Amino acid sequence: MRELKITPIRNGTVIDHIASGLALEVLRILRVRQLDRDSTVSVAIRVRSGKLGWKDIVKVEDVELEPRTVNAIALIAPTATISIIRDYKVREKRAVDLPPRIVGVLRCPNLNCISNQAEPLESEFEVVGRRPTVLRCAFCDRRVADFLRHLA
Amino acid sequence: MALHGRDLVSIRDLSREEIVQILDSARRMIPLAEGSRTAPLLAGRIVAMAFFEPSTRTRLSFESAVQRLGGSCLTIADAGASSMRKGESLYDTIRMLSSYADAIVLRHPNEGAARLAARASERPVINAGDGAGQHPTQTLLDLATIRERFGTLAGLKVVLLGDLKYGRTVHSLAYALAEFGSELVLCSPESLRLPEEHRDELHHEGAKVTDEPDLARAVRDADVLYVTRIQKERFTDESEYRAVVGSYRIDAEVLAGAKPKLIVMHPLPRAGEIAPEVDSTPHAAYFRQAFLAVPVRMALLDAILGKRRGAR
Ligand SMILES: Nc1ncnc2c1ncn2[C@@H]1O[C@H](COP(=O)(O)OP(=O)(O)OP(=O)(O)O)[C@@H](O)[C@H]1O
Ligand SMILES: [Mg+2]
Ligand SMILES: [Zn+2]
């Protein structure tokens, strides 16, 4: 049977295979980026997993994630998979993946960067390395590695 | 040529071939820059000089380049403070300017400003320095100076001296020289070393880079000694600043052990990094470097904006 550590949900999103220890960071992203106050969220921390040894799982009811939120999760928890549940069934499942450009998710760590001034633009980073993920600001070329500290 | 209508934000926007084309064209522009010949290559063209930060030399050499070629300038010498802005975003200012001019030359205190301007503008944008970021026309004129003396940009040993951390001119110069196959020797105090990410990038490009903090040893078999300003503001401790400045001063004694053909370069203005006694030696190339700013900028403006003349 399935590893339903938490009560099944009717509709919503399951973020599974989060490297153990990162669930709270994923929650932070959800809270920062998207979640409305009424969503029911359940979290399982340190669940046995074949692939990862231990993993965390986050389930959010009645919410399907926007692409930008998925991008943010991909930055912090690249092993995660995202399943969309509709009517108790898994309708879609995919690994998070990083597009070549990350728009609007992070703030540039360079305070003097034009993207941190009062200009009508969104932050933009180019993925210049994978495993580990390395991003470069599309405006000032500054590299970012510590994504958590720079979530927009 | 392929540069027509394009932006120049970073030296990386140019291929090696394009750089060589600009340098060749710059050589042909020298008599025009000296005023001994005229050619109306930019006749009827208007170039906006949007300087949000003071930079007299860069601005004047651009203005000279435009006017020598028969074009005219719209200059906003202190755009940051001017009443024109009134809190307007750079984006809006550039959009507006791009409807008054055929190209925009931008100097701005924020890194990445030129990239943003290039997106905002319908007309080509030339980056004339964005914060501690890029300053590609400076790199072009540095390359022009080296190539004029040595006839090549390959196989030279170039010492980059002084502030390699904040000095905006050295990062793109280092990258370009490495691209052309010259060897870089980094000579700086520990606190002003070339940042890791630039080193990584140079290594990634397959550049030959070594560190030699000892000035006398670095100079010994060098072809080019590129001196940068060491700014006092970069030091927390006055005595450390003095020690560093003292050990990186170029004078006759330092040059005694150099190759006869070594050239000394400096983006100017200098502040004691090079003793005046060096001026009268054949090593001094910094005034020539300053002069070449005009023909190089003429060549660039002509390539981006000039009347197209047949197939080139
Ligand atoms: N109705 C539901 N309510 C809550 N969670 C669910 C529901 N259905 C599936 N899940 C969870 O969604 C994720 C994907 O479901 P799936 O049935 O594909 O799991 P699986 O067979 O364990 O696959 P995987 O290889 O991704 O671990 C799992 O974490 C599962 O526990
Ligand atoms: Mg499973
Ligand atoms: Zn930036």
Short mmCIF file of C-alpha atoms and ligand atoms in Angstrom, two decimals:
data_model
loop_
_atom_site.label_atom_id
_atom_site.label_comp_id
_atom_site.label_asym_id
_atom_site.label_seq_id
_atom_site.Cartn_x
_atom_site.Cartn_y
_atom_site.Cartn_z
CA MET A 1 0.00 0.00 0.00
CA ARG A 2 0.97 3.60 -0.26
CA GLU A 3 2.89 5.44 2.33
CA LEU A 4 0.05 7.69 3.37
CA LYS A 5 1.58 8.93 6.57
CA ILE A 6 -0.98 11.67 6.57
CA THR A 7 -4.66 11.62 5.88
CA PRO A 8 -5.47 11.52 2.19
CA ILE A 9 -6.51 14.78 0.61
CA ARG A 10 -9.21 15.20 -1.94
CA ASN A 11 -7.66 18.00 -3.96
CA GLY A 12 -4.32 19.65 -3.70
CA THR A 13 -0.61 19.22 -4.11
CA VAL A 14 1.87 16.79 -2.61
CA ILE A 15 5.51 17.78 -2.54
CA ASP A 16 7.32 14.51 -1.96
CA HIS A 17 10.96 13.44 -1.88
CA ILE A 18 12.14 16.61 -0.23
CA ALA A 19 15.60 15.94 1.16
CA SER A 20 15.08 15.46 4.86
CA GLY A 21 15.42 18.68 6.81
CA LEU A 22 14.18 20.96 4.08
CA ALA A 23 10.40 20.72 4.66
CA LEU A 24 10.35 23.90 6.67
CA GLU A 25 12.18 25.74 3.94
CA VAL A 26 9.66 24.49 1.43
CA LEU A 27 6.91 25.76 3.71
CA ARG A 28 8.64 29.06 3.83
CA ILE A 29 8.62 29.25 0.07
CA LEU A 30 4.94 28.34 -0.02
CA ARG A 31 4.15 30.96 2.53
CA VAL A 32 6.25 33.62 0.87
CA ARG A 33 5.13 32.87 -2.62
CA GLN A 34 1.65 31.65 -2.68
CA LEU A 35 -0.27 30.07 0.13
CA ASP A 36 -3.41 31.75 1.22
CA ARG A 37 -4.16 31.75 4.88
CA ASP A 38 -6.93 29.15 4.71
CA SER A 39 -5.07 26.28 3.14
CA THR A 40 -4.65 23.16 5.23
CA VAL A 41 -1.07 22.04 5.18
CA SER A 42 0.37 18.85 6.58
CA VAL A 43 3.99 18.08 6.96
CA ALA A 44 5.81 14.82 7.51
CA ILE A 45 9.40 15.08 8.58
CA ARG A 46 11.88 12.19 8.43
CA VAL A 47 9.91 9.61 6.56
CA ARG A 48 11.70 6.46 5.41
CA SER A 49 12.45 6.60 1.72
CA GLY A 50 14.03 4.09 -0.61
CA LYS A 51 15.72 6.65 -2.81
CA LEU A 52 16.80 9.25 -0.30
CA GLY A 53 17.17 7.32 2.97
CA TRP A 54 15.03 9.87 4.72
CA LYS A 55 12.76 12.45 3.23
CA ASP A 56 10.19 15.07 4.10
CA ILE A 57 6.74 15.47 2.57
CA VAL A 58 4.50 18.53 2.40
CA LYS A 59 0.85 18.35 1.41
CA VAL A 60 -1.30 21.34 0.70
CA GLU A 61 -5.03 21.09 0.24
CA ASP A 62 -6.88 22.83 -2.56
CA VAL A 63 -3.83 24.52 -3.97
CA GLU A 64 -2.02 23.89 -7.22
CA LEU A 65 1.35 25.53 -7.38
CA GLU A 66 2.27 28.31 -9.77
CA PRO A 67 5.32 27.78 -11.98
CA ARG A 68 7.29 30.34 -10.00
CA THR A 69 6.64 28.57 -6.77
CA VAL A 70 7.78 25.34 -8.36
CA ASN A 71 10.94 27.10 -9.55
CA ALA A 72 11.64 28.32 -6.05
CA ILE A 73 11.19 24.80 -4.70
CA ALA A 74 13.47 23.46 -7.40
CA LEU A 75 16.18 25.82 -6.21
CA ILE A 76 15.95 24.79 -2.57
CA ALA A 77 14.90 21.15 -2.87
CA PRO A 78 16.00 19.86 -6.27
CA THR A 79 15.06 16.24 -5.50
CA ALA A 80 11.40 17.03 -4.83
CA THR A 81 8.54 15.65 -6.87
CA ILE A 82 5.23 17.39 -7.19
CA SER A 83 1.98 15.48 -7.48
CA ILE A 84 -1.33 17.06 -8.18
CA ILE A 85 -4.21 15.30 -6.47
CA ARG A 86 -7.71 15.60 -7.83
CA ASP A 87 -10.49 13.64 -6.29
CA TYR A 88 -8.05 11.58 -4.18
CA LYS A 89 -6.10 10.44 -7.19
CA VAL A 90 -2.69 11.40 -8.46
CA ARG A 91 -3.43 13.20 -11.71
CA GLU A 92 -0.03 14.55 -12.53
CA LYS A 93 3.37 13.87 -11.11
CA ARG A 94 6.65 15.43 -12.05
CA ALA A 95 10.07 16.15 -10.74
CA VAL A 96 10.68 19.82 -10.10
CA ASP A 97 12.96 21.14 -12.74
CA LEU A 98 14.86 24.32 -13.27
CA PRO A 99 14.19 26.35 -16.37
CA PRO A 100 17.26 28.09 -17.84
CA ARG A 101 16.03 31.42 -16.46
CA ILE A 102 14.59 32.12 -13.04
CA VAL A 103 12.42 35.20 -13.04
CA GLY A 104 11.05 36.96 -9.97
CA VAL A 105 12.00 34.30 -7.45
CA LEU A 106 15.20 35.62 -5.91
CA ARG A 107 16.62 38.98 -5.02
CA CYS A 108 20.09 39.77 -6.32
CA PRO A 109 22.62 39.65 -3.47
CA ASN A 110 24.36 42.69 -4.92
CA LEU A 111 22.65 45.61 -3.23
CA ASN A 112 24.04 47.97 -5.83
CA CYS A 113 22.49 45.97 -8.65
CA ILE A 114 19.96 47.85 -10.77
CA SER A 115 17.46 45.08 -10.02
CA ASN A 116 17.48 46.18 -6.37
CA GLN A 117 16.61 49.78 -7.20
CA ALA A 118 13.19 51.27 -7.79
CA GLU A 119 12.89 50.13 -11.39
CA PRO A 120 9.97 48.47 -13.13
CA LEU A 121 11.64 45.09 -13.54
CA GLU A 122 11.68 41.61 -12.12
CA SER A 123 14.81 39.96 -10.88
CA GLU A 124 16.22 37.54 -13.39
CA PHE A 125 18.87 34.88 -13.09
CA GLU A 126 20.45 32.59 -15.59
CA VAL A 127 21.23 29.02 -14.57
CA VAL A 128 24.95 28.73 -15.28
CA GLY A 129 25.64 25.53 -13.35
CA ARG A 130 23.69 22.48 -12.28
CA ARG A 131 24.52 20.19 -9.42
CA PRO A 132 25.14 22.29 -7.56
CA THR A 133 22.86 24.92 -8.98
CA VAL A 134 24.64 28.18 -9.75
CA LEU A 135 22.75 31.22 -10.86
CA ARG A 136 23.99 34.48 -12.34
CA CYS A 137 22.12 37.76 -12.24
CA ALA A 138 21.02 38.72 -15.74
CA PHE A 139 21.69 42.37 -14.94
CA CYS A 140 24.90 42.57 -12.92
CA ASP A 141 26.38 39.07 -13.45
CA ARG A 142 26.67 38.41 -9.70
CA ARG A 143 26.48 34.73 -8.82
CA VAL A 144 24.16 33.37 -6.15
CA ALA A 145 24.43 30.07 -4.39
CA ASP A 146 22.70 30.65 -1.07
CA PHE A 147 19.15 30.77 -2.39
CA LEU A 148 17.32 30.61 0.91
CA ARG A 149 18.75 33.91 2.01
CA HIS A 150 17.78 35.59 -1.21
CA LEU A 151 14.20 34.52 -1.80
CA ALA A 152 12.27 37.52 -3.06
CA MET B 1 28.96 45.21 -40.41
CA ALA B 2 27.30 42.89 -37.98
CA LEU B 3 27.55 45.43 -35.19
CA HIS B 4 25.14 47.80 -36.83
CA GLY B 5 22.25 48.63 -34.51
CA ARG B 6 23.55 46.50 -31.67
CA ASP B 7 24.02 47.31 -27.98
CA LEU B 8 27.38 47.11 -26.30
CA VAL B 9 26.86 46.29 -22.64
CA SER B 10 29.76 43.98 -21.90
CA ILE B 11 32.95 43.16 -23.78
CA ARG B 12 31.53 39.65 -23.99
CA ASP B 13 28.91 40.94 -26.38
CA LEU B 14 31.69 41.14 -28.95
CA SER B 15 33.35 38.21 -30.67
CA ARG B 16 37.09 38.24 -31.15
CA GLU B 17 36.60 38.99 -34.81
CA GLU B 18 34.37 41.93 -34.00
CA ILE B 19 36.93 43.29 -31.56
CA VAL B 20 39.64 43.03 -34.21
CA GLN B 21 37.36 44.77 -36.70
CA ILE B 22 36.82 47.66 -34.31
CA LEU B 23 40.54 47.93 -33.55
CA ASP B 24 41.41 47.94 -37.26
CA SER B 25 38.81 50.58 -37.91
CA ALA B 26 40.13 52.59 -34.92
CA ARG B 27 43.55 52.65 -36.52
CA ARG B 28 42.06 54.17 -39.64
CA MET B 29 40.23 56.73 -37.49
CA ILE B 30 43.43 58.12 -35.98
CA PRO B 31 43.90 60.94 -38.56
CA LEU B 32 40.24 61.85 -38.07
CA ALA B 33 40.67 61.87 -34.30
CA GLU B 34 43.66 64.17 -34.71
CA GLY B 35 41.60 66.48 -36.89
CA SER B 36 43.91 66.19 -39.87
CA ARG B 37 41.16 64.64 -41.99
CA THR B 38 37.40 64.74 -41.75
CA ALA B 39 34.73 62.24 -42.69
CA PRO B 40 31.04 62.81 -42.01
CA LEU B 41 30.33 59.22 -41.03
CA LEU B 42 27.83 60.25 -38.36
CA ALA B 43 26.37 63.25 -40.18
CA GLY B 44 22.79 63.80 -39.10
CA ARG B 45 23.10 61.39 -36.20
CA ILE B 46 22.34 62.35 -32.63
CA VAL B 47 23.95 60.51 -29.75
CA ALA B 48 22.63 61.01 -26.22
CA MET B 49 25.20 61.11 -23.43
CA ALA B 50 23.34 60.02 -20.34
CA PHE B 51 25.79 60.40 -17.50
CA PHE B 52 24.21 59.62 -14.16
CA GLU B 53 27.59 59.81 -12.53
CA PRO B 54 30.38 62.27 -13.25
CA SER B 55 33.03 61.01 -15.64
CA THR B 56 34.54 63.84 -17.54
CA ARG B 57 37.12 61.92 -19.54
CA THR B 58 34.82 59.24 -20.82
CA ARG B 59 32.14 61.73 -21.68
CA LEU B 60 34.45 64.19 -23.41
CA SER B 61 36.11 61.50 -25.49
CA PHE B 62 32.71 60.21 -26.61
CA GLU B 63 31.58 63.74 -27.45
CA SER B 64 34.77 64.37 -29.34
CA ALA B 65 34.32 61.11 -31.25
CA VAL B 66 30.74 61.96 -32.23
CA GLN B 67 31.57 65.49 -33.30
CA ARG B 68 34.70 64.53 -35.23
CA LEU B 69 32.47 62.29 -37.32
CA GLY B 70 29.97 65.06 -37.94
CA GLY B 71 27.31 63.87 -35.50
CA SER B 72 25.87 65.80 -32.61
CA CYS B 73 25.37 65.10 -28.92
CA LEU B 74 22.57 65.51 -26.46
CA THR B 75 24.38 65.64 -23.17
CA ILE B 76 22.90 65.15 -19.76
CA ALA B 77 26.06 65.66 -17.78
CA ASP B 78 24.59 65.05 -14.38
CA ALA B 79 21.49 63.10 -15.17
CA GLY B 80 21.17 61.78 -11.62
CA ALA B 81 20.61 65.24 -10.20
CA SER B 82 19.00 66.91 -13.15
CA SER B 83 15.48 68.22 -12.89
CA MET B 84 14.73 66.05 -15.89
CA ARG B 85 14.50 62.98 -13.72
CA LYS B 86 12.29 64.03 -10.83
CA GLY B 87 12.38 60.59 -9.38
CA GLU B 88 11.72 58.97 -12.72
CA SER B 89 13.00 55.44 -13.16
CA LEU B 90 16.03 54.80 -15.32
CA TYR B 91 13.79 52.68 -17.48
CA ASP B 92 11.47 55.59 -18.26
CA THR B 93 14.31 58.06 -18.72
CA ILE B 94 15.95 55.79 -21.27
CA ARG B 95 12.71 55.16 -23.11
CA MET B 96 12.20 58.87 -23.41
CA LEU B 97 15.80 59.51 -24.49
CA SER B 98 15.66 56.78 -27.08
CA SER B 99 13.00 58.72 -28.88
CA TYR B 100 15.21 61.81 -29.07
CA ALA B 101 18.48 60.20 -30.17
CA ASP B 102 19.87 57.54 -32.48
CA ALA B 103 21.99 55.92 -29.77
CA ILE B 104 22.55 56.29 -26.04
CA VAL B 105 25.85 56.28 -24.20
CA LEU B 106 25.19 55.48 -20.57
CA ARG B 107 27.25 55.90 -17.40
CA HIS B 108 25.42 54.86 -14.25
CA PRO B 109 26.34 54.06 -10.64
CA ASN B 110 24.38 50.80 -10.47
CA GLU B 111 25.68 47.51 -11.82
CA GLY B 112 23.43 46.15 -14.53
CA ALA B 113 22.04 49.58 -15.43
CA ALA B 114 23.22 49.26 -19.03
CA ARG B 115 21.52 45.88 -19.40
CA LEU B 116 18.28 47.43 -18.21
CA ALA B 117 18.76 50.44 -20.48
CA ALA B 118 19.36 48.19 -23.46
CA ARG B 119 15.99 46.56 -22.77
CA ALA B 120 14.26 49.89 -22.34
CA SER B 121 15.73 51.53 -25.41
CA GLU B 122 14.64 51.12 -28.97
CA ARG B 123 18.05 52.41 -30.03
CA PRO B 124 21.48 50.98 -29.40
CA VAL B 125 22.90 51.50 -25.91
CA ILE B 126 26.62 51.74 -25.28
CA ASN B 127 27.72 51.08 -21.73
CA ALA B 128 30.19 53.70 -20.58
CA GLY B 129 30.53 52.15 -17.13
CA ASP B 130 27.90 50.76 -14.76
CA GLY B 131 28.96 50.89 -11.13
CA ALA B 132 31.67 48.33 -10.46
CA GLY B 133 30.44 46.37 -13.46
CA GLN B 134 31.38 46.61 -17.12
CA HIS B 135 33.14 49.32 -19.08
CA PRO B 136 33.64 47.73 -22.48
CA THR B 137 34.89 50.79 -24.38
CA GLN B 138 37.68 51.16 -21.83
CA THR B 139 38.63 47.57 -22.56
CA LEU B 140 38.61 48.28 -26.28
CA LEU B 141 40.93 51.21 -25.95
CA ASP B 142 43.22 49.24 -23.64
CA LEU B 143 43.39 46.52 -26.26
CA ALA B 144 44.00 49.12 -28.98
CA THR B 145 46.97 50.48 -27.04
CA ILE B 146 48.54 47.07 -26.60
CA ARG B 147 47.93 46.07 -30.19
CA GLU B 148 49.37 49.31 -31.51
CA ARG B 149 52.63 48.65 -29.68
CA PHE B 150 52.98 44.93 -30.22
CA GLY B 151 51.00 44.32 -33.38
CA THR B 152 49.19 41.48 -31.63
CA LEU B 153 47.10 40.60 -28.59
CA ALA B 154 48.34 37.03 -28.39
CA GLY B 155 51.28 35.56 -26.58
CA LEU B 156 51.97 38.58 -24.40
CA LYS B 157 52.64 38.56 -20.72
CA VAL B 158 50.44 41.14 -19.06
CA VAL B 159 50.78 42.15 -15.45
CA LEU B 160 47.61 43.50 -13.86
CA LEU B 161 48.69 45.56 -10.90
CA GLY B 162 46.96 47.06 -7.91
CA ASP B 163 43.27 46.88 -7.13
CA LEU B 164 42.08 43.76 -8.89
CA LYS B 165 39.07 43.41 -6.65
CA TYR B 166 37.10 46.57 -7.23
CA GLY B 167 38.89 47.97 -10.26
CA ARG B 168 36.24 47.73 -12.89
CA THR B 169 38.57 48.07 -15.82
CA VAL B 170 40.66 45.02 -15.04
CA HIS B 171 37.99 42.33 -15.00
CA SER B 172 36.89 42.72 -18.57
CA LEU B 173 40.42 43.44 -19.76
CA ALA B 174 41.64 40.22 -18.14
CA TYR B 175 38.88 38.29 -19.79
CA ALA B 176 39.53 39.79 -23.23
CA LEU B 177 43.29 39.30 -23.06
CA ALA B 178 42.82 35.70 -22.04
CA GLU B 179 40.49 35.23 -25.00
CA PHE B 180 43.20 36.46 -27.32
CA GLY B 181 45.75 34.12 -25.80
CA SER B 182 47.83 36.36 -23.61
CA GLU B 183 49.11 35.35 -20.21
CA LEU B 184 48.00 37.18 -17.10
CA VAL B 185 50.08 37.86 -14.03
CA LEU B 186 48.10 39.15 -11.08
CA CYS B 187 50.01 41.45 -8.78
CA SER B 188 48.00 42.81 -5.89
CA PRO B 189 47.91 42.97 -2.12
CA GLU B 190 46.05 40.10 -0.50
CA SER B 191 43.04 42.27 0.34
CA LEU B 192 42.58 43.40 -3.26
CA ARG B 193 43.02 40.07 -5.02
CA LEU B 194 40.98 39.21 -8.07
CA PRO B 195 37.69 37.76 -6.75
CA GLU B 196 37.22 33.99 -6.93
CA GLU B 197 34.37 34.11 -9.38
CA HIS B 198 36.51 35.96 -11.90
CA ARG B 199 39.34 33.48 -11.38
CA ASP B 200 36.96 30.59 -11.91
CA GLU B 201 35.70 32.15 -15.07
CA LEU B 202 39.21 32.77 -16.40
CA HIS B 203 40.23 29.21 -15.65
CA HIS B 204 37.07 28.04 -17.28
CA GLU B 205 38.09 29.89 -20.44
CA GLY B 206 41.42 28.11 -20.31
CA ALA B 207 43.33 31.28 -19.46
CA LYS B 208 46.88 31.19 -18.22
CA VAL B 209 46.82 33.08 -14.94
CA THR B 210 49.43 33.29 -12.21
CA ASP B 211 49.78 35.32 -9.03
CA GLU B 212 52.91 37.26 -8.31
CA PRO B 213 52.47 39.68 -5.45
CA ASP B 214 56.09 40.80 -5.71
CA LEU B 215 56.18 43.74 -8.12
CA ALA B 216 59.84 43.51 -9.10
CA ARG B 217 59.48 39.85 -9.97
CA ALA B 218 56.20 40.38 -11.82
CA VAL B 219 57.72 43.09 -13.98
CA ARG B 220 60.88 41.19 -14.92
CA ASP B 221 59.73 39.48 -18.11
CA ALA B 222 56.44 41.29 -18.69
CA ASP B 223 55.37 42.97 -21.93
CA VAL B 224 52.60 45.06 -20.42
CA LEU B 225 52.24 46.49 -16.95
CA TYR B 226 48.66 47.60 -16.40
CA VAL B 227 48.45 49.80 -13.33
CA THR B 228 45.18 50.55 -11.56
CA ARG B 229 44.31 53.04 -8.91
CA ILE B 230 44.32 51.85 -5.35
CA GLN B 231 41.56 53.68 -3.59
CA LYS B 232 41.94 54.76 -0.02
CA GLU B 233 38.27 54.06 0.72
CA ARG B 234 38.95 50.37 0.24
CA PHE B 235 41.06 50.20 3.37
CA THR B 236 39.89 50.32 6.94
CA ASP B 237 43.37 51.01 8.14
CA GLU B 238 45.35 54.04 6.99
CA SER B 239 48.75 52.46 7.63
CA GLU B 240 47.88 49.38 5.58
CA TYR B 241 46.82 51.66 2.75
CA ARG B 242 50.15 53.48 2.89
CA ALA B 243 52.13 50.27 2.93
CA VAL B 244 50.27 48.92 -0.10
CA VAL B 245 50.55 52.15 -2.07
CA GLY B 246 54.24 52.34 -1.23
CA SER B 247 54.99 48.84 -2.46
CA TYR B 248 53.12 49.25 -5.75
CA ARG B 249 54.52 52.54 -6.95
CA ILE B 250 56.04 52.49 -10.43
CA ASP B 251 59.26 54.45 -10.80
CA ALA B 252 62.57 54.27 -12.63
CA GLU B 253 63.92 51.81 -10.10
CA VAL B 254 61.09 49.33 -10.60
CA LEU B 255 61.44 49.61 -14.36
CA ALA B 256 65.21 49.14 -14.27
CA GLY B 257 64.72 45.37 -14.35
CA ALA B 258 62.07 45.42 -17.11
CA LYS B 259 62.27 44.49 -20.77
CA PRO B 260 63.08 47.53 -22.95
CA LYS B 261 59.78 47.08 -24.77
CA LEU B 262 57.62 46.89 -21.65
CA ILE B 263 54.73 49.35 -21.75
CA VAL B 264 53.13 50.88 -18.69
CA MET B 265 49.40 51.53 -18.93
CA HIS B 266 46.95 53.28 -16.63
CA PRO B 267 43.30 54.23 -17.14
CA LEU B 268 44.01 57.71 -15.62
CA PRO B 269 43.69 59.85 -13.67
CA ARG B 270 46.66 58.62 -11.72
CA ALA B 271 47.14 59.47 -8.08
CA GLY B 272 50.77 58.77 -7.38
CA GLU B 273 50.80 55.18 -8.68
CA ILE B 274 53.25 56.15 -11.41
CA ALA B 275 56.09 58.56 -10.76
CA PRO B 276 56.30 61.48 -13.22
CA GLU B 277 59.84 60.39 -14.11
CA VAL B 278 58.31 57.46 -16.00
CA ASP B 279 56.52 59.83 -18.40
CA SER B 280 59.64 60.57 -20.40
CA THR B 281 60.67 56.91 -20.78
CA PRO B 282 59.66 54.79 -23.77
CA HIS B 283 57.72 52.62 -21.31
CA ALA B 284 55.00 55.24 -20.78
CA ALA B 285 51.92 54.35 -22.81
CA TYR B 286 49.20 55.91 -20.67
CA PHE B 287 48.93 59.18 -22.56
CA ARG B 288 48.72 57.33 -25.85
CA GLN B 289 46.09 55.12 -24.23
CA ALA B 290 44.09 58.23 -23.28
CA PHE B 291 44.36 59.57 -26.84
CA LEU B 292 43.24 56.28 -28.37
CA ALA B 293 39.97 56.64 -26.47
CA VAL B 294 38.76 58.92 -29.24
CA PRO B 295 39.52 56.85 -32.36
CA VAL B 296 38.34 53.68 -30.64
CA ARG B 297 35.03 55.29 -29.72
CA MET B 298 34.77 56.71 -33.22
CA ALA B 299 35.24 53.24 -34.67
CA LEU B 300 32.63 51.79 -32.34
CA LEU B 301 30.08 54.52 -33.02
CA ASP B 302 30.66 54.17 -36.73
CA ALA B 303 30.16 50.40 -36.55
CA ILE B 304 26.96 50.67 -34.52
CA LEU B 305 25.48 53.81 -35.98
CA GLY B 306 27.37 54.91 -39.06
CA LYS B 307 25.96 55.17 -42.53
CA ARG B 308 26.36 51.79 -44.09
CA ARG B 309 28.80 51.93 -46.93
CA GLY B 310 28.32 49.15 -49.44
CA ALA B 311 29.07 45.60 -48.42
CA ARG B 312 31.64 45.28 -45.66
N1 LIG C 1 -5.17 11.25 -1.96
C1 LIG C 1 -3.95 11.52 -1.55
N2 LIG C 1 -3.79 12.36 -0.48
C2 LIG C 1 -2.56 12.69 -0.04
N3 LIG C 1 -1.41 12.25 -0.58
C3 LIG C 1 -1.49 11.44 -1.64
C4 LIG C 1 -2.75 11.03 -2.19
N4 LIG C 1 -2.50 10.20 -3.23
C5 LIG C 1 -1.14 10.11 -3.35
N5 LIG C 1 -0.53 10.84 -2.40
C6 LIG C 1 0.92 11.04 -2.22
O1 LIG C 1 1.39 11.64 -3.42
C7 LIG C 1 2.68 11.13 -3.78
C8 LIG C 1 2.62 10.48 -5.13
O2 LIG C 1 1.73 9.44 -5.15
P1 LIG C 1 2.09 8.05 -5.82
O3 LIG C 1 0.88 7.18 -5.65
O4 LIG C 1 2.54 8.32 -7.20
O5 LIG C 1 3.24 7.56 -4.83
P2 LIG C 1 4.40 6.49 -5.01
O6 LIG C 1 3.86 5.29 -5.65
O7 LIG C 1 5.00 6.41 -3.68
O8 LIG C 1 5.41 7.18 -6.02
P3 LIG C 1 6.85 7.82 -5.79
O9 LIG C 1 7.75 7.04 -6.66
O10 LIG C 1 6.70 9.23 -6.30
O11 LIG C 1 7.21 7.75 -4.37
C9 LIG C 1 3.07 10.16 -2.67
O12 LIG C 1 3.85 10.90 -1.73
C10 LIG C 1 1.74 9.77 -2.06
O13 LIG C 1 1.90 9.48 -0.66
MG MG C 2 6.77 6.89 -2.65
ZN ZN C 3 22.29 41.69 -9.92
#
